[in-house]
Coordinates of C-alpha atoms in Angstrom, one line a residue:
M1 CA -40.1 -6.8 -1.6
K2 CA -43.6 -6.9 0.1
V3 CA -44.9 -10.2 1.4
V4 CA -48.7 -10.6 0.7
E5 CA -50.6 -12.7 3.3
A6 CA -52.2 -15.7 1.9
A7 CA -55.8 -16.1 2.0
S8 CA -57.0 -18.3 4.8
A9 CA -59.1 -21.5 4.1
L10 CA -61.1 -20.5 7.1
P11 CA -63.9 -18.0 7.4
E12 CA -64.2 -14.9 9.6
L13 CA -67.4 -15.4 11.5
V14 CA -69.5 -12.1 11.3
R15 CA -72.5 -11.8 13.9
D16 CA -73.3 -8.2 13.9
P17 CA -75.8 -6.9 11.2
V18 CA -74.0 -3.4 11.5
A19 CA -70.6 -5.1 10.5
L20 CA -72.3 -6.7 7.7
E21 CA -73.5 -3.4 6.4
K22 CA -70.1 -2.8 5.7
L23 CA -69.6 -5.8 3.4
V24 CA -72.8 -4.8 1.3
P25 CA -71.2 -3.1 -2.0
A26 CA -68.5 -6.0 -2.2
W27 CA -70.9 -8.6 -1.2
R28 CA -73.6 -7.4 -3.8
E29 CA -71.0 -7.5 -6.6
L30 CA -70.1 -11.1 -5.7
A31 CA -73.5 -12.3 -5.5
A32 CA -74.0 -10.8 -9.2
A33 CA -71.0 -12.3 -10.3
T34 CA -71.8 -15.7 -9.2
G35 CA -75.1 -16.1 -10.0
V36 CA -77.1 -15.9 -6.8
A37 CA -80.4 -15.1 -6.9
Y38 CA -82.2 -12.2 -5.3
F39 CA -82.8 -14.0 -2.3
G40 CA -79.3 -14.6 -1.8
T41 CA -78.4 -10.7 -1.9
P42 CA -77.5 -8.7 0.9
D43 CA -80.4 -6.5 0.2
W44 CA -82.8 -9.7 1.0
V45 CA -80.6 -11.0 3.8
L46 CA -79.8 -7.8 6.0
S47 CA -83.7 -6.5 5.4
W48 CA -84.9 -9.9 6.9
W49 CA -82.6 -9.8 9.7
E50 CA -83.4 -6.3 10.7
H51 CA -87.2 -6.7 10.3
I52 CA -88.1 -10.3 10.9
G53 CA -85.1 -12.2 12.3
A54 CA -84.5 -9.8 14.9
N55 CA -88.1 -10.2 16.2
G56 CA -87.5 -14.0 16.7
P57 CA -85.3 -16.5 18.3
G58 CA -81.9 -17.0 16.7
S59 CA -78.8 -15.3 16.0
P60 CA -76.8 -14.8 12.5
L61 CA -73.7 -16.7 11.8
V62 CA -72.3 -15.3 8.5
A63 CA -69.1 -16.7 7.5
V64 CA -66.8 -14.4 5.2
W65 CA -63.8 -15.9 3.2
R66 CA -61.5 -12.8 2.2
G67 CA -58.9 -12.7 -0.1
A68 CA -55.5 -11.2 0.3
S69 CA -56.8 -7.6 -0.4
G70 CA -59.5 -7.9 2.3
E71 CA -62.5 -8.2 -0.1
P72 CA -64.9 -10.9 0.4
E73 CA -64.5 -14.1 -2.0
A74 CA -67.3 -16.0 -0.2
V75 CA -70.2 -15.3 1.9
V76 CA -72.1 -17.8 3.9
P77 CA -75.2 -16.1 5.4
L78 CA -76.6 -18.6 8.3
L79 CA -79.0 -18.1 11.0
R80 CA -78.7 -20.3 14.3
T81 CA -82.2 -20.8 15.5
R82 CA -85.0 -23.2 16.2
Q83 CA -87.2 -25.0 13.7
A84 CA -90.9 -25.0 15.0
L85 CA -92.3 -28.5 14.8
H86 CA -95.9 -27.3 14.9
P87 CA -97.4 -23.9 14.8
R88 CA -98.9 -24.4 18.3
L89 CA -95.8 -26.4 20.0
P90 CA -93.3 -23.9 21.8
G91 CA -89.6 -24.2 21.3
G92 CA -88.3 -26.3 18.4
A93 CA -85.3 -28.2 17.2
R94 CA -82.1 -26.3 17.2
C95 CA -80.1 -26.0 14.1
L96 CA -78.3 -23.8 11.3
T97 CA -80.3 -22.6 8.5
F98 CA -80.2 -20.3 5.7
L99 CA -80.4 -16.5 6.9
G100 CA -83.5 -15.3 5.2
S101 CA -85.7 -18.1 4.6
G102 CA -88.5 -19.3 7.0
A103 CA -90.8 -16.3 8.0
A104 CA -90.7 -14.8 4.6
A105 CA -90.8 -17.0 1.7
A106 CA -87.1 -17.6 -0.1
D107 CA -86.4 -19.7 -3.2
H108 CA -83.2 -20.4 -4.9
C109 CA -81.5 -19.9 -1.7
G110 CA -77.5 -20.0 -2.4
F111 CA -74.3 -18.6 -1.4
A112 CA -72.1 -16.0 -3.0
V113 CA -68.6 -18.0 -3.7
E114 CA -65.9 -17.5 -5.9
P115 CA -65.0 -20.5 -7.8
R116 CA -61.4 -20.7 -6.1
R117 CA -63.3 -20.7 -2.6
A118 CA -65.6 -23.6 -3.4
D119 CA -63.6 -26.4 -1.6
D120 CA -63.0 -24.1 1.4
V121 CA -66.9 -23.6 1.6
R122 CA -67.7 -27.3 1.3
A123 CA -65.1 -28.4 3.9
W124 CA -66.7 -25.8 6.2
F125 CA -70.1 -27.2 6.0
A126 CA -68.7 -30.5 6.5
A127 CA -67.2 -29.5 9.9
A128 CA -70.4 -27.5 10.9
A129 CA -72.5 -30.6 10.1
R130 CA -70.2 -32.6 12.7
R131 CA -71.1 -30.0 15.4
H132 CA -74.7 -28.8 14.2
T133 CA -78.0 -29.8 12.5
L134 CA -77.9 -28.2 9.2
W135 CA -81.7 -27.3 7.9
L136 CA -81.0 -25.9 4.4
P137 CA -84.3 -25.3 2.9
N138 CA -84.9 -24.6 -1.2
L139 CA -81.5 -24.5 -2.3
D140 CA -80.6 -23.3 -5.9
T141 CA -79.2 -26.4 -7.6
A142 CA -75.7 -24.3 -8.5
T143 CA -75.3 -21.8 -5.8
G144 CA -76.6 -23.9 -2.8
V145 CA -76.7 -27.7 -3.4
S146 CA -72.8 -27.6 -4.3
Y147 CA -72.0 -27.0 -0.8
I148 CA -73.9 -29.4 1.0
P149 CA -71.8 -31.8 3.4
P150 CA -71.5 -35.6 3.0
G151 CA -74.3 -37.5 4.4
A152 CA -76.9 -34.7 3.8
R153 CA -80.3 -36.2 3.4
L154 CA -82.8 -34.9 0.5
V155 CA -86.2 -34.0 2.3
E156 CA -88.1 -31.9 -0.4
R157 CA -87.9 -31.0 -4.0
T158 CA -89.9 -28.0 -5.2
A159 CA -91.0 -27.0 -8.5
C160 CA -90.5 -23.5 -9.4
P161 CA -91.7 -23.0 -12.8
T162 CA -89.9 -20.4 -15.0
M163 CA -90.3 -18.9 -18.6
P164 CA -88.5 -16.6 -20.8
A165 CA -89.5 -12.8 -20.2
D166 CA -90.4 -12.4 -23.6
P167 CA -94.0 -11.3 -24.6
D168 CA -93.7 -13.1 -28.0
R169 CA -93.0 -16.2 -26.4
I170 CA -95.9 -16.6 -24.0
G171 CA -97.8 -19.8 -24.1
S172 CA -99.1 -20.8 -27.6
A173 CA -100.6 -18.7 -30.4
R174 CA -104.2 -19.1 -29.4
F175 CA -103.1 -18.1 -25.7
R176 CA -101.5 -14.9 -26.9
K177 CA -104.7 -14.3 -29.2
D178 CA -106.7 -14.9 -25.9
L179 CA -104.6 -12.5 -24.1
R180 CA -105.1 -9.8 -26.7
H181 CA -108.9 -10.4 -26.3
Y182 CA -108.9 -10.1 -22.5
G183 CA -106.6 -6.8 -22.8
R184 CA -109.5 -5.4 -25.0
R185 CA -112.2 -6.1 -22.5
L186 CA -110.3 -4.6 -19.5
A187 CA -109.6 -1.4 -21.4
A188 CA -113.2 -1.4 -22.6
E189 CA -113.9 -1.1 -18.7
G190 CA -111.5 1.7 -18.4
V191 CA -108.3 -0.2 -16.8
R192 CA -104.9 0.7 -17.9
F193 CA -101.6 -0.7 -16.6
R194 CA -98.4 1.0 -15.3
F195 CA -95.1 -0.2 -14.3
A196 CA -93.7 0.8 -10.9
A197 CA -89.9 0.2 -11.5
P198 CA -87.3 -0.7 -8.5
G199 CA -87.4 2.4 -6.1
A200 CA -91.0 3.3 -7.0
V201 CA -92.7 0.9 -4.7
D202 CA -93.4 3.1 -1.7
D203 CA -95.6 3.0 1.3
K204 CA -98.9 3.8 -0.3
L205 CA -98.5 1.4 -3.3
F206 CA -97.5 -1.7 -0.7
D207 CA -100.7 -0.7 1.2
V208 CA -102.8 -1.2 -2.2
L209 CA -101.0 -4.4 -2.7
L210 CA -101.8 -5.6 0.8
A211 CA -105.6 -4.6 0.6
L212 CA -106.2 -6.2 -2.8
H213 CA -104.2 -9.4 -1.8
G214 CA -106.4 -9.6 1.2
R215 CA -109.9 -9.3 -0.8
R216 CA -108.4 -11.9 -3.4
Q217 CA -107.6 -14.5 -0.6
T218 CA -110.9 -13.8 1.3
A219 CA -112.8 -14.3 -2.0
I220 CA -111.2 -17.6 -2.7
G221 CA -111.4 -18.8 1.1
R222 CA -107.5 -19.0 1.6
A223 CA -105.7 -17.7 4.6
T224 CA -102.4 -15.7 4.1
T225 CA -99.4 -14.5 6.1
F226 CA -98.6 -11.8 3.7
D227 CA -100.1 -8.8 5.8
V228 CA -99.2 -5.7 7.3
S229 CA -96.7 -7.4 9.4
R230 CA -94.5 -7.9 6.4
K231 CA -94.4 -4.2 5.4
P232 CA -91.4 -3.2 7.4
F233 CA -89.6 -6.1 5.6
H234 CA -90.6 -5.2 2.0
M235 CA -90.0 -1.4 2.6
A236 CA -86.5 -2.2 3.6
L237 CA -86.2 -4.2 0.5
S238 CA -87.4 -1.1 -1.6
G239 CA -85.1 1.3 0.4
R240 CA -82.3 -0.8 -0.6
A241 CA -83.5 -0.7 -4.2
A242 CA -81.8 0.8 -7.4
P243 CA -82.2 0.8 -11.2
G244 CA -82.7 -2.9 -12.3
R245 CA -82.6 -4.2 -8.7
G246 CA -85.2 -4.8 -6.0
P247 CA -89.1 -4.6 -5.6
C248 CA -91.3 -3.6 -8.6
A249 CA -94.9 -4.1 -9.6
M250 CA -97.3 -3.8 -12.3
V251 CA -100.4 -1.9 -11.5
A252 CA -103.7 -2.0 -12.9
E253 CA -105.7 1.2 -12.5
G254 CA -109.3 1.2 -13.1
P255 CA -111.5 4.4 -13.1
D256 CA -111.8 4.8 -9.5
G257 CA -108.2 3.6 -8.5
P258 CA -106.1 0.6 -8.6
V259 CA -107.7 -2.8 -9.1
G260 CA -104.7 -5.1 -9.2
V261 CA -101.1 -5.2 -8.3
L262 CA -98.6 -8.0 -9.3
Y263 CA -95.4 -7.6 -7.0
G264 CA -91.8 -9.0 -7.5
F265 CA -88.2 -8.4 -7.7
L266 CA -85.6 -7.7 -10.5
W267 CA -82.2 -8.9 -10.2
G268 CA -79.8 -9.5 -12.9
D269 CA -81.7 -11.2 -15.7
T270 CA -84.5 -12.4 -13.8
F271 CA -87.8 -11.1 -12.6
S272 CA -89.4 -13.1 -9.7
Y273 CA -93.0 -12.9 -9.3
Y274 CA -93.6 -13.0 -5.3
Q275 CA -97.2 -11.8 -4.6
T276 CA -100.3 -10.5 -6.3
G277 CA -103.8 -9.0 -5.3
W278 CA -106.6 -7.9 -7.5
D279 CA -110.1 -6.9 -7.2
P280 CA -112.3 -10.1 -7.4
S281 CA -114.9 -8.5 -9.2
F282 CA -112.8 -8.4 -12.3
A283 CA -112.6 -12.1 -12.4
R284 CA -114.9 -12.3 -15.1
L285 CA -112.2 -10.3 -17.1
S286 CA -109.3 -12.4 -16.4
L287 CA -107.3 -9.4 -14.8
G288 CA -105.0 -11.9 -13.0
T289 CA -104.0 -13.4 -16.1
V290 CA -103.7 -10.1 -17.9
L291 CA -101.3 -8.7 -15.1
V292 CA -98.7 -11.6 -15.7
A293 CA -98.9 -10.7 -19.4
E294 CA -98.1 -7.2 -18.8
T295 CA -95.5 -7.8 -16.5
V296 CA -93.8 -10.0 -18.7
A297 CA -93.7 -7.4 -21.3
A298 CA -92.6 -4.7 -18.7
V299 CA -89.9 -6.5 -17.4
H300 CA -88.8 -7.4 -20.9
A301 CA -88.2 -4.0 -21.5
E302 CA -86.4 -3.5 -18.4
G303 CA -83.9 -6.0 -19.6
A304 CA -85.0 -9.2 -17.9
A305 CA -84.3 -12.5 -19.7
V306 CA -86.2 -14.8 -17.3
F307 CA -89.7 -14.5 -15.7
D308 CA -89.5 -16.6 -12.5
F309 CA -92.9 -18.0 -11.2
L310 CA -91.2 -19.0 -8.1
R311 CA -92.5 -22.2 -6.1
G312 CA -95.8 -23.8 -6.8
A313 CA -96.8 -25.9 -9.5
E314 CA -100.2 -24.1 -10.4
E315 CA -101.6 -24.9 -13.6
Y316 CA -101.9 -21.2 -15.0
K317 CA -98.2 -20.9 -14.8
Y318 CA -97.7 -23.8 -17.5
R319 CA -100.4 -22.2 -19.8
F320 CA -97.8 -19.3 -19.8
G321 CA -95.3 -21.7 -21.1
A322 CA -93.4 -22.0 -18.1
V323 CA -91.1 -25.1 -17.5
D324 CA -89.9 -26.5 -14.1
R325 CA -86.8 -25.9 -12.4
H326 CA -86.6 -27.4 -8.8
D327 CA -85.2 -26.1 -5.5
T328 CA -84.3 -28.8 -3.0
T329 CA -84.2 -28.9 1.0
W330 CA -81.6 -30.8 2.5
L331 CA -81.2 -32.1 6.2
A332 CA -77.7 -32.9 7.6
G333 CA -75.8 -33.2 10.7
R334 CA -76.1 -35.2 13.8
G335 CA -78.0 -35.5 17.3
L336 CA -81.5 -35.2 18.3
S337 CA -82.5 -32.2 16.4
R338 CA -81.7 -34.1 13.0
L339 CA -83.8 -36.9 14.1
V340 CA -86.6 -34.7 15.1
L341 CA -86.6 -32.8 11.7
E342 CA -86.5 -36.2 9.8
G343 CA -89.5 -37.2 11.7
R344 CA -91.3 -33.9 10.9
S345 CA -90.3 -34.2 7.0
A346 CA -91.5 -37.6 7.0
A347 CA -95.0 -36.7 8.5
K348 CA -95.3 -33.8 6.0
S349 CA -94.3 -36.1 3.0
R350 CA -97.1 -38.4 4.4
Q351 CA -99.6 -35.7 4.6
S352 CA -99.0 -34.4 0.9
R353 CA -99.3 -37.9 -0.5
R354 CA -102.7 -38.2 1.5
A355 CA -103.8 -35.0 0.1
A356 CA -102.6 -36.1 -3.5
D357 CA -104.4 -39.4 -3.2
R358 CA -107.5 -37.7 -2.2
I359 CA -107.6 -35.3 -5.1
V360 CA -107.0 -38.3 -7.5
S361 CA -109.9 -40.1 -5.9
E362 CA -112.3 -37.2 -6.1
R363 CA -112.0 -36.9 -9.8

C-alpha cells in the first residue's frame, strides 16, 4: 500500500525569483480559482520583482503551501524591505509588505489560497507578526483582509469605484445620450477608436501612452511617476500576456496619429483601468470621457463583466455609474518599526483632514 505524505501546515519559503518562475502555471491557475485580482497574479508579482524590486532595497519572501501532490495550495508573496518615512529621508522602517506594491500602484492586493489552507495562512501571518512589522497595503476584502493577524491596526481605507462592463448600463440615460453626442463630434474631427487586446501592447504603443500621459499631466499642472522608468516593468507584463489576460489599451486615432490611449489590464471577468493619456487640445471634445465609454464597450465584447476604476474617488467615475468598493491598509507586528509607521500614518491622516477642511472652507 502506497503511503501519501500529509500536506504540511508550514510553508516552503522561496526567495529566488527564478525558482518562483517554476510555480507560474499552477500559481496562475490557483489565483484564477480563488478570485485574486490581477495585482496578485504571478504575472504582476514576478514582473514587479524583476524590474522594480530588483533595483530597490529588499528581498522576496514567498510562502508556498503545497499539497501532497506537490502542487501549490497557497501562495503568499511578501517583500522584506524598508518603508520610506519621507521621500527626502534615507533608510526607513523595516517591515514585511506585499510583493508587488509600493513603487508601482497595486490595488486589491491578495493571496491565492485554497479554502482548506486558510487557517494555515492565518496562523503563519500571526507568527510572522510576532517577529516582524507587517505593512499590508491596499488589501482586497476577500483575498487579503481575511489573513491579517490579531492586533493589526486599520490605517487607511481607500475607495475603488467599479461598475458593470456594459455600455447599456453606463450612467443615466441623459449621460449616455451625451456620450453619443461627444462621439459624433470626435468622428467629425476624424477620430476613430481601436482596441489593442492583451499581447498587442507593444513597445511603440507604450511610448505613445507615456508621451500623451506626460502632455496631459503637464497641461493640468500635475506631477507623475508614470514615466519611462516604468516601461521595462510594463513590457514584462505584456510579455506574459495571453488572450483574455494582461495589458490592453483603447487607442484614439486622429488624422495625424494617436491622440489618446486608455491603458489597463484584463484578468478573469474584470478590466482594471490603470492609466490614460490624451492630447489636451481634444478636451473641448470630451475625449477622455469617450475613451472610457469606448473601453467599456470593448472589454464587454472581450467577456469582461466588471470595469474597475481602481483607487480614487474622482467625480467623473460616479457619472459613469460606478459604486465604491474599498481596499484597506493594515499595520501589524511589534517593535520600533511599527511605532514609526503608526506615526507616519497618523501624520498622513492629519494632512488629509486639513486638505479636506481647506477644500470645504474655499467653497
